[in-house]
Coordinates of C-alpha atoms in Angstrom, one line a residue:
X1 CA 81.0 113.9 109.0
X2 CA 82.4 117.5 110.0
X3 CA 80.9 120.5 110.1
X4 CA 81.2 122.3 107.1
X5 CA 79.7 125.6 108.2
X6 CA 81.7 129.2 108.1
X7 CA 84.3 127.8 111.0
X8 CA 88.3 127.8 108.9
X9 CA 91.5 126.9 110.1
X10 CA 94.6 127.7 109.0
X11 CA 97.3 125.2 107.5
X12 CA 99.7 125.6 111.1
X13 CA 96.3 124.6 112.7
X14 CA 95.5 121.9 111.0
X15 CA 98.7 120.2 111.0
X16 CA 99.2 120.8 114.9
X17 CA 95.7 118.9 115.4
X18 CA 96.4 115.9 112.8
X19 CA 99.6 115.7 113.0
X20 CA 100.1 115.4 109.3
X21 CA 102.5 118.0 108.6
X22 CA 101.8 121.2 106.4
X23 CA 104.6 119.8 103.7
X24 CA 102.0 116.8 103.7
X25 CA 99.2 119.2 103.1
X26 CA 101.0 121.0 100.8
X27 CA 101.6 117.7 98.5
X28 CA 97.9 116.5 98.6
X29 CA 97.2 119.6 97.6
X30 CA 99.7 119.9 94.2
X31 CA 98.1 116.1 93.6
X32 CA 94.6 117.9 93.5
X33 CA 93.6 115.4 96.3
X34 CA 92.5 118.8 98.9
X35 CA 91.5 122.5 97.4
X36 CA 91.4 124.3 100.3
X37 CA 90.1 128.2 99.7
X38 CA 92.8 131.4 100.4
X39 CA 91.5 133.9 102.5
X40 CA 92.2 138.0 101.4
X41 CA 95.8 137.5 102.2
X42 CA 96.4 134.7 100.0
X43 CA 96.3 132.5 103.0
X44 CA 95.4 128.7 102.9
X45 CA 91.8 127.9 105.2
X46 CA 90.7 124.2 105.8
X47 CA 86.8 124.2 106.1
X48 CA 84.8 121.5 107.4
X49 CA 84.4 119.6 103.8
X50 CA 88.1 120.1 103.1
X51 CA 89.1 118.3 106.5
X52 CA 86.3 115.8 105.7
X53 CA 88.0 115.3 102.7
X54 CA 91.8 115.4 104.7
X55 CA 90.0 112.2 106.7
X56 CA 89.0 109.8 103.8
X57 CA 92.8 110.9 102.7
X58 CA 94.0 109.5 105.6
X59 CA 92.2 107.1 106.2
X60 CA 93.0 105.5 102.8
X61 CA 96.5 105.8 103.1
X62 CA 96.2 104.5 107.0
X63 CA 94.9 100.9 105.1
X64 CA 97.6 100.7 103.0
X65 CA 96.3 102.5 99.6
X66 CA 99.1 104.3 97.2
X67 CA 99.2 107.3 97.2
X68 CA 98.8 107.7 93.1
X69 CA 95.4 105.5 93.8
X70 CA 93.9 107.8 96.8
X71 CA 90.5 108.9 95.2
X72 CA 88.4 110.8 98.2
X73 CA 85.8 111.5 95.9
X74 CA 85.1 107.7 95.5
X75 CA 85.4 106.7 98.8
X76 CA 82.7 105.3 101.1
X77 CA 83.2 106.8 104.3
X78 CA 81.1 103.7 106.2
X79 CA 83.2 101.0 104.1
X80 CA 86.4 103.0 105.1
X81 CA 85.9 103.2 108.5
X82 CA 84.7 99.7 108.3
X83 CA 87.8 99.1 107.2
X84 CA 89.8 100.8 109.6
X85 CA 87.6 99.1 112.3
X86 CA 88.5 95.7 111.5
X87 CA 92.4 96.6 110.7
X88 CA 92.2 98.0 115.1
X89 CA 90.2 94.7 115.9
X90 CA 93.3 92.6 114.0
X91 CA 95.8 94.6 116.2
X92 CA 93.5 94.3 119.5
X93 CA 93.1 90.5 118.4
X94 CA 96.9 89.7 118.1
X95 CA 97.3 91.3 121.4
X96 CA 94.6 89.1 123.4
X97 CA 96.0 86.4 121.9
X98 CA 99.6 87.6 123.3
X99 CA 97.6 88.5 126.2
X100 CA 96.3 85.3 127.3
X101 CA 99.6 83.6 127.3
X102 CA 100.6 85.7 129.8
X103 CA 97.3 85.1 131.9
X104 CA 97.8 81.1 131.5
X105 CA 101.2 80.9 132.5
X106 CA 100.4 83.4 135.4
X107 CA 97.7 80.3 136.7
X108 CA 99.9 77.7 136.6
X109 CA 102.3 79.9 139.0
X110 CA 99.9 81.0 140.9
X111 CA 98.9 76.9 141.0
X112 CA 102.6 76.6 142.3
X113 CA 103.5 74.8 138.7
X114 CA 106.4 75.6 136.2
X115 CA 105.3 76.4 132.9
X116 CA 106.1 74.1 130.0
X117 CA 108.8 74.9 127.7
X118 CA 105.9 75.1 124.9
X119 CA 104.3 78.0 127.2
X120 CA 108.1 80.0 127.3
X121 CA 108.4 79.6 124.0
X122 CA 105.2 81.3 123.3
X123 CA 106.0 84.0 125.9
X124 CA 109.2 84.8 124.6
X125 CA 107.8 85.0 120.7
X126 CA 105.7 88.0 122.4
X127 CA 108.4 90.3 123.9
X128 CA 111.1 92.1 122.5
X129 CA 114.9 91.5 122.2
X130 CA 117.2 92.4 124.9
X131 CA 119.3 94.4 122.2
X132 CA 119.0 97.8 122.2
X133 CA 116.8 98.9 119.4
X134 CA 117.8 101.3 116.9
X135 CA 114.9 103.5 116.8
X136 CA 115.5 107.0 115.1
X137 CA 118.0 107.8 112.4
X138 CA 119.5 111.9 112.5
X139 CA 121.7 112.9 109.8
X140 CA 123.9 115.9 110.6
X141 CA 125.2 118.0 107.5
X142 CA 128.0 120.4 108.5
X143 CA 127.0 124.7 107.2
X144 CA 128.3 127.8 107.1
X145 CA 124.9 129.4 107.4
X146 CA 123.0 127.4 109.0
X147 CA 120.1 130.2 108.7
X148 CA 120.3 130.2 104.9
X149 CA 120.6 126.6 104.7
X150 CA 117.1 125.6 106.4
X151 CA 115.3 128.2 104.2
X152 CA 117.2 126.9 101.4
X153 CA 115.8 122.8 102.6
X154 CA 112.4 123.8 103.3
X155 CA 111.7 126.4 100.6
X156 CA 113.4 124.6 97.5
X157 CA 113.8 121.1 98.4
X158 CA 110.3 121.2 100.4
X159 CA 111.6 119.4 103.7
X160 CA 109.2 120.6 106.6
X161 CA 110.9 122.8 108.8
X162 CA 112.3 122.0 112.7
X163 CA 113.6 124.8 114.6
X164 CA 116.2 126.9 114.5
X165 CA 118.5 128.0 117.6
X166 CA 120.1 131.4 118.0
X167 CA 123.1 132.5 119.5
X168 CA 122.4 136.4 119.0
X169 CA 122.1 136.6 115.6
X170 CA 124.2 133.6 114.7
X171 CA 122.2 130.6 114.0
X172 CA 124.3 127.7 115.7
X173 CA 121.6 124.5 115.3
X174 CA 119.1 123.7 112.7
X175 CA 116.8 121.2 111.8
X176 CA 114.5 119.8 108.8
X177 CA 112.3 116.4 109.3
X178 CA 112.6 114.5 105.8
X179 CA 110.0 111.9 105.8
X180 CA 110.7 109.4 109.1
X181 CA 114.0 111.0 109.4
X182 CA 115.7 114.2 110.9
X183 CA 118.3 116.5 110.0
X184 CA 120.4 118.6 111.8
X185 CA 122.5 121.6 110.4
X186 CA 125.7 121.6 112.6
X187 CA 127.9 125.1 112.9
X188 CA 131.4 124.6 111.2
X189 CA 134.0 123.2 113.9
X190 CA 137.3 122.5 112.5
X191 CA 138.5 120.9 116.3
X192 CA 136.3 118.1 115.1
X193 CA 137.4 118.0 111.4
X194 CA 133.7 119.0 110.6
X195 CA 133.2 121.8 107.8
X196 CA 131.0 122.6 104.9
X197 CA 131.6 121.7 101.5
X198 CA 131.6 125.2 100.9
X199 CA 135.2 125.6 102.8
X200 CA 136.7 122.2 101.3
X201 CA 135.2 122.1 98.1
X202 CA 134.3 118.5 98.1
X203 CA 131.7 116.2 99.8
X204 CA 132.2 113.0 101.4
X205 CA 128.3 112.1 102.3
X206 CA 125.2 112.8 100.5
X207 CA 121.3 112.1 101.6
X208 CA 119.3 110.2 99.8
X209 CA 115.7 110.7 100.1
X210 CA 112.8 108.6 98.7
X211 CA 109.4 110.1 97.5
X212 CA 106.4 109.3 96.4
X213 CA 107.0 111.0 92.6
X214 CA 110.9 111.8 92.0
X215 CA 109.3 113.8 88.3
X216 CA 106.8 115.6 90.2
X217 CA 109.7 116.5 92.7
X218 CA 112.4 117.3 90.3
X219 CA 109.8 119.8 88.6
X220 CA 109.0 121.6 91.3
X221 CA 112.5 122.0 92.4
X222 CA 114.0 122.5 89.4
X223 CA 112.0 125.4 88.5
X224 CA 113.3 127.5 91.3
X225 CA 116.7 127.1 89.5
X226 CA 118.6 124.7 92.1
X227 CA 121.3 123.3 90.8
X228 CA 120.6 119.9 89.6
X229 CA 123.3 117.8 89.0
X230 CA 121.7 115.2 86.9
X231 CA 117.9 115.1 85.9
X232 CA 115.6 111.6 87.1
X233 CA 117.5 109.1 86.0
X234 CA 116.9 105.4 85.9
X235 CA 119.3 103.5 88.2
X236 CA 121.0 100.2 87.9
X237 CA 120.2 99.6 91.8
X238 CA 116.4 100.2 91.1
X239 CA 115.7 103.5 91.4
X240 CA 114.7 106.5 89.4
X241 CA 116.9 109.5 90.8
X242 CA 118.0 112.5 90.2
X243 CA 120.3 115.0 92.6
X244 CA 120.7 118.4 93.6
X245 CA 123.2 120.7 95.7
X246 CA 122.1 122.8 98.5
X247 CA 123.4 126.2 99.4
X248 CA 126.1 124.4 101.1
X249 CA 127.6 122.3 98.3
X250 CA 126.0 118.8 100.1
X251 CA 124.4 116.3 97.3
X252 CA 120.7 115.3 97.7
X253 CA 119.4 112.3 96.0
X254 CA 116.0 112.1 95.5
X255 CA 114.4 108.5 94.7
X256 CA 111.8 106.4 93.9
X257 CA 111.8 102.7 93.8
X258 CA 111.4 101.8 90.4
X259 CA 108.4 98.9 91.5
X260 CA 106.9 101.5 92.8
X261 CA 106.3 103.4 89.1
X262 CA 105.8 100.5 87.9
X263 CA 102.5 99.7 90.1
X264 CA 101.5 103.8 89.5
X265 CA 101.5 103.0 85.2
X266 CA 99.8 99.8 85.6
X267 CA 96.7 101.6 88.2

C-alpha cells in the first residue's frame, strides 16, 4: 500500500509521524517483526515496505492481537482493514445510539413535555461522572544527577526519553515515558525531605513496570552489567519479575503477568 521506492526515513521521523515511539520501533525490531536497512553511518532507514510492514503491525495490535502472535507476513491487509473498519463502525454505532437519546429527549422539550424518568436514565448512562477523573499517573524519583540518570533509564533500562531542562550546565528536571506513564527526575531538595538514595542509602519507593517479555527484558539489560538484584522470578502475587537499581540506588521492577506467559506457551 506505500510506496516502496528509493524515498527513507529515519527512526526520529517515523516516530514523529506515527506516533509510535522509536523504543516501540526498537522492540519490533529485536522481535524480528521490522528489519529496517542502516544507512553508511550505521543509521536505521524505514522504506516504504518496512512502514507497510509498521501498518499491518499496528493494525494487528490496534484489534486486540498479542504481541507474541503479531505475524505481518501472514496478514491480509483487506481482512485487516476490514477489521478495523468494522471495530470504527462499533464505536460510531454506540455513539448514534447515545446520540439519539439525546435528539429524542430534545423533541419532547422542544414539544414542551418532560422526559420520562426511562429517557433520564438512559441519558445519564451516556455522560460521565461529576467526579474529577484521574487521568495521568507521574512518578517522581528524587537524583543527584539528573543528567546521568536519564541516560542511565533510556540507554540500559530502554525507557524512551522526555526532555531534559538545563539550568547552565546543571540539569534540574528530567523526564522518561514508561509505557502509559511518566517519570520525572526531581533535583535533590532537602527543605522538602526529598533526596536520592545515593545520599540516604535506602529507598522507600520503587517502580514497577510491566512488559510484554520480562526474559527478553532482563537479557537485554542485564548484559550491559546493571545491577540486578534478583533475576525473573515467579511471584506469589502473579507475576514473573525481576529488579534492578539505577544509577541512583531507586529499585525497578520489571513484570509480566503470569496469564499472560501462559497464553504466549500455549500460541
Amino acid at each position: 500500500m506505500t510506496d516502496t521506492g528509493l524515498l527513507q526515513w529515519g527512526i526520529g521521523e517515523v516516530a514523529r509521524r506515527t506516533g509510535v515511539t522509536e523504543r516501540t520501533l526498537r522492540y519490533y525490531e529485536e522481535l524480528g517483526l521490522l528489519a529496517p536497512v542502516r544507512d553508511a553511518g550505521g543509521r536505521r532507514r524505514y522504506d516504504g515496505g518496512t512502514l507497510d510492514r509498521l501498518y499491518r503491525i499496528r493494525l494487528l495490535r490496534e484489534l486486540g492481537t498479542p504481541v507474541s502472535d503479531v505475524d505481518a507476513d501472514a496478514a491480509d491487509l483487506r481482512e485487516l482493514t476490514r477489521r478495523h473498519l468494522a471495530d470504527l463502525d462499533a464505536k460510531l454505532a454506540d455513539l448514534a445510539r447515545v446520540r439519539e437519546r439525546v435528539r429524542a429527549v430534545e423533541d419532547r422539550l422542544l414539544g414542551g413535555d418532560h422526559p420520562s424518568d426511562e429517557a433520564l436514565l438512559d441519558l445519564l448512562s451516556g455522560l460521565q461522572a461529576d467526579e474529577p477523573a484521574l487521568t495521568r499517573r507521574i512518578t517522581l524519583l528524587v537524583c543527584r544527577d539528573i543528567a546521568a540518570a536519564h541516560a542511565y533509564l533510556v540507554d540500559v533500562l530502554g525507557l524512551a526519553p522526555g526532555p531534559i531542562v538545563f539550568d547552565g550546565d546543571l540539569a534540574v528536571h528530567g523526564e522518561v515515558h514508561v509505557g502509559d506513564g511518566v517519570v520525572w527526575l526531581h533535583r535533590e531538595a532537602v527543605e522538602h525531605r526529598m533526596v536520592s538514595p545515593l545520599t540516604t542509602g535506602t529507598v522507600t519507593a520503587s517502580v514497577a513496570v510491566h512488559v510484554d517479555d520480562v526474559d527478553a527484558h532482563h537479557a537485554r539489560v542485564a548484559g550491559t552489567g546493571a545491577a540486578i538484584d534478583y533475576p525473573p522470578t515467579n511471584m506469589p502475587y502473579g507475576v514473573r519479575e525481576y529488579s534492578v537499581r539505577d544509577v541512583e540506588g531507586h529499585l525497578w521492577s520489571f513484570q509480566t503477568p503470569l496469564t499472560a506467559l501462559d497464553e504466549m506457551e500455549d500460541s
